[in-house]
Amino acid sequence: MEVLMSIVAGVLFTAAVYLMLSKSLLRIIIGTGLLSHGAHLLILTMGGLKKGAAPLLGEHAQSYVDPLPQALILTAIVISFGVTSFFLVLAYRSYQELGTDDMDQLRGNDQHE
Amino acid sequence: MNNLIILPIAIPLFAGIILIFFNKNIRIQRWLSVIASLAGIFFSCIIVQTVHINGIQTLEIGNWKAPYGIVIVADMYSSLLVLTTSIIAFTSLLFAYSTINVEREKFFFYPGVQFLILGVSGAFLTGDIFNLFVFFEVMLMSSYLLIVLGNSKMQLRESIKYILVNVISSALFVITVAYLYAVTGTLNMADLSVRIAEMGQSGLLTVISLLFLIVFGLKGALFPLYFWLPGSYQAPPSVVTALFGALLTKVGIYSITRVFTLIFYHDPSFTHQLLAWLAALTIIFGVIGAIAFWDIKKIVIYNIITAVGIILFGVAANTPNAVEGSVYYLVHDMIIKGALFFLAGAIIAITGTSNLRKISGLMASHPFLGWMFFIAALALAGIPPFSGFVGKLKIVQGGFEAGEYTISFIVLLSSLLVLYSVMKIFINGFWGEPKPEMANQKGSAKGMLLPIVILLTLTVAYGLGVEWLSPYISQAAETLLDPTIYIQAVLKE
């Protein structure tokens, strides 16, 4: 199971890198979304995918799954959620102000102002 | 157990939260943030003194024992950095009062600064690797706000790149933590160190250590990962660049130092050698940038990159002298980069341009500013009475002891080129005849001088008071050189 999940995470990373190297800003943001999905899936996989009850003491089970990676993922999800929404609004504002979403035209520095 | 050491995190947190409610009342914002930063300086002084007398202070949050809960650890290295951070925060606020315009002040500039300080102090003080990630994100989120606030076209364009780079490096950080957890099964730094010492640093752990080097190298602008820094740091106002230049890259350096002295110190022939050569290349590319440009901000920005290389070479050489030197140099560099960006900001405010070719003869109208810039330039290059000297001396001495002759010579040569790059600003900007087109631009540097004077006084005092400071610095280096001190303080074996 871990091998399968690692391959899936690898595919997500590949797609993310491909999208982030493209020209359009929106594709880049979709790429960052896939990258964080891959990272979160990887935490879950690396924590181990052994069979066990959900980490609720009311389950009274013999063994539980590891609760720590789930807490880490929950933290990482809300952080990437906040950053992504900021990034989306930034992309929207810069589309309004600069009139383009083409990264080639966003090159340069103060000499091009 | 000592609740004192959470105050550098708690004070900016509460100050930031309270400031959000008064976003239209600039006077309250200014007073509250300056009081909070003064309290920060006061309590960090107490922490430094407590750590000096009683050894490493730890605080187990919520009374959970060390490997299971989150632990806040103040050793001498982190408490010195927290003290420097709060001094930089205080002077930046003073500088902001006279330079930041009202629109920015009304849209959460001061809460942004407080949350940035919270993130930086938290990253210095935490003893848990995932908690370090969270504090990184706190710091980065506030830096996103500060870099884009005001939304000029240049800021929008540069902040897109800055955020993208940091999103990628944060995802890499999460991935690295996942691998580390899979191999060791713990996240507490002291516990990690113990477990890695028990199982031996296998090839897998060396790979993870290099992933950490990439993650923190991206934050700390190490060669070849510094490409994002020159553009991004040029966009925001000078005070924001000063905060970033003095604090953000230094958190990356701190993390590299912590990770390679506390956790992955078992295979130095590979990891530390790599770190030494990356540091050398960082120095070389930094000075090339610093001498190539005719833009005041760009010159100082490339000097950040050079300093990153010098500090990390001290860590990589890993002899007692070199590590002590890199602690000296790190604190010195935070202060002097703050001062240099303030000076650059004052020059830009007076002349209205950062292009050196358009400026000359400032000495006639602003002699005090000119001589302060001269002192800052000498301190940056490491001329003996000022603060940069001892750090570089110890780093080079340690480098020779470790047999790294080539890189030590690169460090020495880099000082020459760094001096040339800042003297270029001094000679072209302050000497010569005042240019006719500058006559109608009589901006004044009133109000900007106080923070610069404070930082330069500290620089001179730091250079002259080495005897008095050395017990503190050697205590910091001692912990870095011997991880067992840190581990025993945290795990209480």
XYZ file of C-alpha atoms in Angstrom:
606
model
C 0.000 0.000 0.000
C 2.822 2.406 0.880
C 4.469 1.737 -2.489
C 1.277 2.576 -4.362
C 0.799 5.760 -2.344
C 4.413 6.800 -2.912
C 3.916 6.402 -6.664
C 0.720 8.479 -6.513
C 2.529 11.200 -4.549
C 5.334 11.067 -7.097
C 2.833 11.562 -9.950
C 1.364 14.540 -8.070
C 4.852 16.069 -7.656
C 5.600 15.545 -11.352
C 2.374 17.231 -12.410
C 3.000 20.065 -9.922
C 6.523 20.724 -11.199
C 5.318 20.642 -14.811
C 2.515 23.116 -14.077
C 4.735 25.437 -12.047
C 7.189 25.712 -14.924
C 4.475 26.933 -17.307
C 3.799 30.504 -18.389
C 0.319 31.175 -17.086
C -0.001 32.310 -13.465
C -3.200 30.313 -12.902
C -1.503 27.089 -13.988
C 1.285 27.862 -11.512
C -1.221 28.231 -8.682
C -2.888 24.935 -9.666
C 0.606 23.453 -9.536
C 1.132 24.703 -5.959
C -2.212 23.079 -5.040
C -1.072 19.741 -6.426
C 2.293 20.131 -4.679
C 0.655 20.557 -1.287
C -1.668 17.573 -1.988
C 1.392 15.481 -2.745
C 3.157 16.653 0.427
C 0.127 15.896 2.617
C -0.338 12.454 1.076
C 3.347 11.811 1.705
C 3.073 12.645 5.428
C 0.172 10.194 5.741
C 2.100 7.502 3.860
C 5.336 8.028 5.770
C 3.467 7.746 9.066
C 2.679 4.160 8.060
C -0.532 2.759 6.562
C -1.050 -0.164 8.909
C -4.608 -1.315 9.649
C -6.172 -0.010 12.847
C -9.134 1.886 14.229
C -9.619 5.612 13.762
C -7.787 7.449 16.559
C -10.846 7.776 18.815
C -10.578 6.234 22.274
C -14.321 5.462 22.174
C -13.580 2.802 19.543
C -12.026 0.487 22.216
C -9.895 -1.179 19.517
C -6.792 -3.364 19.838
C -4.680 -0.957 17.795
C -5.139 2.526 16.404
C -3.608 4.294 13.424
C -0.870 6.816 14.231
C -2.587 10.079 15.270
C 0.472 12.339 14.959
C 0.710 12.523 11.128
C -2.993 13.343 10.981
C -2.486 16.318 13.283
C 0.509 17.426 11.203
C -1.526 17.202 7.993
C -4.394 19.164 9.487
C -1.948 21.943 10.410
C -0.262 21.871 7.015
C -3.641 21.910 5.216
C -4.902 25.076 6.898
C -1.556 26.806 6.390
C -1.460 25.984 2.675
C -5.133 26.969 2.471
C -4.337 30.417 3.856
C -1.324 30.881 1.596
C -3.238 29.697 -1.485
C -6.115 32.108 -0.900
C -3.626 34.951 -0.443
C -1.835 33.899 -3.617
C -5.102 33.745 -5.599
C -6.119 37.239 -4.507
C -2.617 38.483 -5.312
C -2.915 36.953 -8.794
C -6.306 38.647 -9.225
C -4.939 42.035 -8.090
C -1.897 41.802 -10.320
C -4.128 40.851 -13.267
C -6.137 44.031 -12.577
C -3.074 46.242 -12.200
C -0.619 44.766 -14.661
C -3.137 43.474 -17.199
C -1.455 40.152 -17.843
C -1.085 36.676 -16.390
C 1.845 35.739 -18.606
C 4.943 35.179 -16.479
C 7.172 36.185 -19.411
C 5.684 39.670 -19.294
C 6.120 39.859 -15.526
C 9.886 39.675 -15.874
C 12.315 42.467 -15.272
C 12.728 44.991 -12.506
C 12.729 48.735 -11.959
C 14.428 49.430 -15.290
C 11.237 48.279 -17.000
C 8.884 50.290 -14.786
C 10.418 25.124 33.724
C 10.460 28.811 33.136
C 7.551 30.808 31.742
C 9.854 33.749 31.069
C 11.157 32.341 27.816
C 7.770 32.336 26.108
C 7.493 36.129 26.456
C 9.408 36.963 23.224
C 6.694 34.950 21.436
C 3.726 36.007 23.553
C 4.350 39.788 23.617
C 4.316 40.333 19.818
C 1.389 37.903 19.528
C -0.821 39.882 21.903
C 0.466 43.213 20.610
C -0.400 42.162 17.064
C -3.874 40.989 18.055
C -4.645 44.210 19.942
C -3.280 46.383 17.124
C -5.744 44.849 14.654
C -8.596 46.553 16.546
C -7.067 50.025 16.223
C -6.193 50.027 12.542
C -7.523 53.546 11.894
C -5.951 55.170 14.954
C -2.325 55.618 13.989
C -1.235 57.229 17.266
C -2.402 54.267 19.370
C -0.778 51.871 16.901
C 2.558 53.654 17.134
C 2.580 53.834 20.916
C 1.439 50.252 21.434
C 3.933 48.796 19.011
C 6.854 50.770 20.436
C 5.882 49.758 23.996
C 5.623 46.117 22.901
C 9.027 46.197 21.257
C 10.638 47.885 24.276
C 9.123 45.175 26.486
C 10.568 42.657 24.041
C 14.068 44.113 24.453
C 13.709 44.198 28.247
C 12.592 40.577 28.582
C 15.131 39.264 26.070
C 17.882 40.936 28.119
C 16.580 39.123 31.188
C 16.488 35.846 29.251
C 20.081 36.279 28.068
C 21.182 36.929 31.654
C 19.163 33.987 33.028
C 20.614 31.606 30.458
C 24.074 32.953 31.197
C 23.738 32.259 34.924
C 21.537 29.146 35.033
C 22.277 27.408 31.732
C 19.761 26.395 29.063
C 16.155 27.222 29.929
C 13.360 24.967 28.712
C 9.594 25.249 28.889
C 7.397 22.225 28.275
C 4.160 23.632 26.900
C 1.169 22.233 28.773
C 3.369 20.219 31.140
C 3.779 17.336 28.666
C 7.206 15.726 29.031
C 9.844 16.578 26.459
C 9.641 14.194 23.495
C 5.823 14.096 23.594
C 4.852 17.732 23.901
C 6.175 20.879 22.301
C 9.167 22.295 24.100
C 10.494 25.842 23.949
C 14.271 25.956 24.432
C 16.377 29.045 25.061
C 20.078 28.335 24.858
C 22.580 31.185 24.583
C 22.618 31.116 20.768
C 18.860 31.533 20.403
C 18.517 34.045 23.243
C 21.216 36.276 21.748
C 19.423 36.125 18.411
C 16.077 36.911 20.064
C 17.660 39.935 21.762
C 19.093 41.167 18.449
C 15.717 40.581 16.777
C 13.922 42.741 19.305
C 16.496 45.522 18.922
C 16.052 45.430 15.131
C 12.268 45.462 15.626
C 12.451 48.533 17.863
C 14.689 50.521 15.504
C 12.626 49.480 12.469
C 9.496 50.815 14.145
C 11.256 54.124 14.824
C 12.346 54.241 11.199
C 8.851 53.340 9.993
C 7.279 56.290 11.840
C 9.062 58.787 9.612
C 9.080 56.849 6.340
C 5.906 54.751 5.996
C 2.939 56.615 4.521
C -0.446 56.831 6.221
C -2.242 54.458 3.818
C 0.105 51.644 4.714
C -0.148 52.435 8.436
C -3.928 52.190 8.267
C -3.842 48.831 6.528
C -2.221 46.688 9.193
C 1.453 47.547 8.729
C 2.185 47.461 12.478
C 0.323 44.200 13.177
C 2.268 42.741 10.240
C 5.561 43.762 11.849
C 4.511 42.309 15.214
C 3.538 38.972 13.642
C 6.821 38.916 11.719
C 8.707 39.334 15.011
C 6.536 36.611 16.545
C 7.478 34.220 13.739
C 11.185 35.022 13.907
C 11.443 34.756 17.719
C 9.395 31.562 17.660
C 11.667 30.013 15.044
C 14.705 30.858 17.185
C 13.213 29.454 20.376
C 11.396 26.293 19.359
C 12.737 22.832 20.098
C 10.466 20.926 17.748
C 10.993 20.539 14.018
C 7.330 20.765 12.955
C 6.813 23.724 15.257
C 9.750 25.325 13.450
C 7.797 24.840 10.200
C 4.740 26.537 11.703
C 6.797 29.512 12.938
C 8.398 29.734 9.495
C 4.931 30.016 8.014
C 3.901 32.697 10.540
C 6.996 34.660 9.584
C 6.487 34.128 5.841
C 2.792 35.032 5.868
C 3.575 38.344 7.579
C 6.396 38.913 5.106
C 3.937 38.355 2.214
C 1.736 41.063 3.714
C 4.632 43.467 4.221
C 6.169 42.917 0.794
C 2.946 43.566 -1.124
C 1.383 46.234 1.116
C 0.918 49.394 -0.927
C 0.563 47.376 -4.155
C 2.695 49.322 -6.577
C 3.220 47.468 -9.859
C 6.736 46.468 -8.926
C 5.650 45.101 -5.533
C 2.875 43.014 -7.120
C 5.238 41.598 -9.698
C 8.000 40.747 -7.264
C 5.750 39.371 -4.528
C 4.309 36.792 -6.959
C 7.814 35.384 -7.373
C 8.624 35.653 -3.659
C 5.466 33.806 -2.635
C 5.915 31.103 -5.271
C 9.473 30.366 -4.153
C 8.419 30.208 -0.522
C 5.375 28.009 -1.208
C 7.668 25.518 -2.932
C 10.231 25.589 -0.139
C 7.488 25.155 2.481
C 6.155 22.095 0.638
C 9.708 20.731 0.563
C 9.966 21.366 4.310
C 6.782 19.323 4.909
C 8.107 16.525 2.700
C 11.428 16.489 4.553
C 9.677 16.371 7.934
C 7.607 13.438 6.624
C 10.740 11.506 5.631
C 12.433 12.298 8.927
C 9.374 11.115 10.851
C 9.278 7.894 8.855
C 12.932 7.143 9.647
C 13.110 8.229 13.300
C 9.507 8.394 14.559
C 9.970 11.635 16.500
C 9.858 15.387 15.873
C 11.558 16.788 18.973
C 15.033 18.034 18.020
C 16.837 16.687 21.082
C 15.098 13.327 20.794
C 15.909 13.238 17.053
C 19.562 13.803 17.858
C 19.576 10.953 20.404
C 17.871 8.505 18.057
C 20.126 9.341 15.130
C 23.188 8.920 17.368
C 21.838 5.494 18.383
C 21.062 4.191 14.905
C 24.026 5.876 13.185
C 23.710 8.363 10.337
C 22.861 6.104 7.424
C 22.793 7.203 3.781
C 19.075 7.852 4.075
C 19.599 10.306 6.933
C 22.330 12.101 4.978
C 19.857 12.516 2.098
C 17.326 13.989 4.550
C 19.970 16.339 5.926
C 20.666 17.568 2.394
C 16.931 18.123 1.850
C 17.006 20.304 4.974
C 19.983 22.134 3.484
C 17.938 22.831 0.324
C 14.883 23.993 2.314
C 16.811 26.310 4.647
C 19.145 27.338 1.843
C 16.108 28.617 -0.053
C 15.054 30.650 2.993
C 18.567 31.825 3.778
C 19.676 32.612 0.197
C 22.526 30.126 -0.137
C 24.150 29.531 -3.537
C 22.540 28.346 -5.892
C 19.218 29.104 -4.212
C 19.562 32.877 -3.807
C 18.144 33.821 -7.235
C 14.817 35.063 -5.816
C 16.324 37.440 -3.255
C 17.709 40.468 -5.189
C 14.443 41.182 -7.000
C 12.127 40.574 -4.068
C 14.080 42.656 -1.575
C 14.224 45.628 -3.913
C 10.453 45.999 -4.236
C 9.153 46.942 -0.744
C 9.914 50.186 1.175
C 13.334 50.495 2.827
C 12.117 49.707 6.342
C 10.574 46.419 5.185
C 13.764 45.533 3.325
C 15.716 46.299 6.500
C 13.499 43.957 8.526
C 13.787 41.241 5.875
C 17.511 41.675 5.321
C 18.289 41.671 9.027
C 15.922 38.880 10.108
C 14.512 36.548 7.436
C 17.675 35.136 5.876
C 19.186 34.858 9.358
C 16.414 32.466 10.385
C 17.480 30.226 7.503
C 21.095 30.412 8.682
C 20.059 29.701 12.266
C 18.109 26.629 11.135
C 21.019 25.288 9.064
C 23.335 25.800 12.036
C 20.925 24.126 14.447
C 20.211 21.167 12.177
C 23.851 20.499 11.314
C 25.250 20.982 14.816
C 22.498 19.296 16.826
C 20.981 16.592 14.613
C 23.156 15.675 11.605
C 26.690 15.987 12.923
C 27.762 12.381 12.409
C 28.993 12.521 8.803
C 30.875 15.838 8.659
C 33.322 14.774 5.965
C 30.446 14.824 3.485
C 27.822 17.287 4.766
C 30.132 19.901 6.266
C 32.483 19.806 3.287
C 29.536 20.404 0.975
C 28.334 23.220 3.228
C 31.798 24.816 3.163
C 31.948 24.862 -0.634
C 28.386 26.136 -0.968
C 29.330 28.895 1.477
C 32.396 29.745 -0.611
C 30.341 29.973 -3.809
C 27.729 32.068 -1.985
C 30.464 34.504 -0.936
C 31.851 34.678 -4.487
C 28.478 35.284 -6.160
C 27.485 37.763 -3.456
C 30.551 39.958 -3.976
C 30.224 39.733 -7.766
C 26.708 41.135 -7.421
C 27.806 43.741 -4.889
C 30.511 45.212 -7.123
C 28.484 44.917 -10.349
C 25.553 47.190 -9.520
C 25.186 50.975 -9.398
C 22.013 50.808 -7.349
C 22.371 51.467 -3.604
C 19.726 48.952 -2.535
C 21.081 46.245 -4.860
C 24.612 46.671 -3.455
C 23.422 46.200 0.130
C 21.190 43.277 -0.919
C 24.114 41.401 -2.461
C 26.093 42.073 0.716
C 23.440 40.056 2.589
C 24.276 37.074 0.374
C 28.021 37.458 1.012
C 27.439 37.564 4.773
C 25.305 34.401 4.609
C 28.255 32.639 3.020
C 30.735 33.872 5.628
C 28.564 32.818 8.588
C 27.924 29.375 7.124
C 31.605 28.833 6.415
C 32.190 29.352 10.144
C 29.626 26.644 10.906
C 31.012 24.293 8.258
C 34.610 24.585 9.463
C 33.310 23.315 12.832
C 36.278 24.194 15.035
C 35.658 26.047 18.329
C 37.102 29.292 16.936
C 35.125 29.148 13.704
C 31.791 28.446 15.397
C 32.389 31.213 17.931
C 33.282 33.527 15.067
C 30.121 32.712 13.200
C 28.008 33.535 16.285
C 29.841 36.880 16.575
C 29.398 37.552 12.890
C 25.704 36.581 12.816
C 24.769 39.061 15.562
C 27.001 41.745 14.005
C 25.508 41.174 10.575
C 21.900 41.504 11.774
C 22.712 44.889 13.331
C 24.816 46.238 10.475
C 22.395 45.145 7.724
C 19.604 46.939 9.561
C 21.775 50.078 9.772
C 22.828 49.889 6.116
C 19.279 49.535 4.823
C 18.196 52.467 7.007
C 21.066 54.529 5.590
C 20.169 53.495 2.043
C 16.547 54.405 2.800
C 17.615 57.825 4.111
C 19.719 58.500 0.996
C 16.823 57.470 -1.256
C 14.456 59.689 0.741
C 16.792 62.684 0.357
C 17.636 62.283 -3.320
C 14.558 60.493 -4.615
C 16.621 57.923 -6.484
C 18.655 54.835 -5.700
C 20.806 55.182 -8.827
C 24.366 56.049 -7.745
C 25.167 57.755 -11.046
C 22.527 60.408 -10.331
C 23.794 61.198 -6.817
C 26.872 63.105 -5.727
C 28.066 65.647 -3.185
C 25.692 64.699 -0.379
C 28.441 65.456 2.153
C 27.931 69.204 1.673
C 24.284 69.104 2.720
C 24.205 66.022 5.006
C 27.607 65.618 6.706
C 26.285 63.667 9.708
C 24.607 61.086 7.476
C 27.799 60.850 5.435
C 30.060 60.073 8.376
C 27.564 57.577 9.749
C 27.589 55.821 6.390
C 31.386 55.795 6.538
C 31.354 54.110 9.967
C 28.774 51.567 8.770
C 30.899 50.784 5.711
C 34.022 50.193 7.833
C 32.063 48.040 10.278
C 30.636 45.957 7.436
C 34.059 45.298 5.972
C 35.510 44.355 9.372
C 37.935 47.164 10.216
C 39.278 46.551 13.776
C 37.584 49.005 16.131
C 34.137 48.065 14.799
C 32.003 44.966 15.181
C 32.730 43.002 12.005
C 36.366 42.414 12.873
C 36.309 39.827 15.660
C 33.817 37.570 13.921
C 35.743 37.446 10.679
C 39.059 37.056 12.516
C 37.777 34.030 14.424
C 36.142 32.513 11.349
C 39.354 32.808 9.320
C 41.437 31.524 12.245
C 39.087 28.552 12.637
C 39.149 27.989 8.887
C 42.940 27.752 8.909
C 42.822 25.383 11.896
C 40.430 23.147 9.982
C 42.780 23.180 6.991
C 40.339 25.030 4.715
C 42.989 27.370 3.305
C 41.325 28.174 -0.034
C 37.968 29.157 1.440
C 39.596 31.160 4.249
C 41.434 33.181 1.609
C 38.139 33.676 -0.230
C 36.661 35.083 3.022
C 39.604 37.486 3.372
C 39.416 38.595 -0.251
C 35.665 39.050 -0.013
C 36.167 41.661 2.747
C 38.170 43.737 0.293
C 35.459 43.616 -2.358
C 32.726 44.264 0.222
C 34.656 47.344 1.342
C 34.997 48.414 -2.297
C 31.262 48.002 -2.924
C 30.169 50.178 0.024
C 32.977 52.693 -0.482
C 31.679 53.042 -4.031
C 28.431 54.324 -2.527
C 30.354 56.626 -0.167
C 32.739 58.070 -2.753
C 30.207 58.503 -5.552
C 27.298 59.545 -3.397
C 28.872 61.735 -0.731
C 31.991 63.184 -2.339
C 32.175 65.363 -5.427
C 30.198 68.388 -6.466
C 26.457 68.394 -5.777
C 24.710 67.695 -9.077
C 22.531 70.512 -10.432
C 19.463 68.286 -10.814
C 19.699 67.436 -7.120
C 19.355 71.077 -6.064
C 15.562 71.078 -6.310
C 15.212 67.776 -4.450
C 15.883 68.865 -0.914
C 14.401 65.967 0.956
C 15.294 65.785 4.608
C 16.375 62.820 6.687
C 14.816 64.196 9.848
C 13.521 61.462 12.162
C 15.366 58.767 10.234
C 18.640 59.485 11.985
C 17.714 58.252 15.465
C 17.365 54.522 14.598
C 20.579 54.690 12.557
C 22.419 56.301 15.482
C 21.133 53.606 17.853
C 22.290 50.763 15.603
C 25.681 52.343 14.880
C 26.292 52.990 18.584
C 25.567 49.311 19.154
C 27.983 48.386 16.366
C 30.770 50.426 17.912
C 29.971 49.172 21.417
C 29.873 45.594 20.119
C 33.280 46.051 18.568
C 34.846 47.731 21.610
C 33.142 45.540 24.209
C 34.323 42.198 22.896
C 35.998 41.349 26.201
C 32.736 41.883 27.996
C 30.674 39.971 25.426
C 32.955 36.999 24.953
C 31.631 34.880 27.884
C 28.160 35.040 26.327
C 29.377 34.209 22.837
C 31.584 31.330 23.967
C 28.685 29.921 25.952
C 26.622 29.962 22.727
C 29.424 28.279 20.779
C 29.897 25.680 23.524
C 26.298 24.459 23.124
C 26.668 24.342 19.348
C 29.875 22.325 19.568
C 28.601 19.853 22.148
C 25.016 18.707 21.425
C 24.838 16.698 24.649
C 24.443 19.934 26.664
C 21.310 20.752 24.677
C 19.976 17.191 24.822
C 20.446 16.889 28.586
C 18.727 20.209 29.166
C 15.698 19.197 27.100
C 15.289 15.502 27.917
C 16.575 15.841 31.516
C 18.288 12.473 31.537
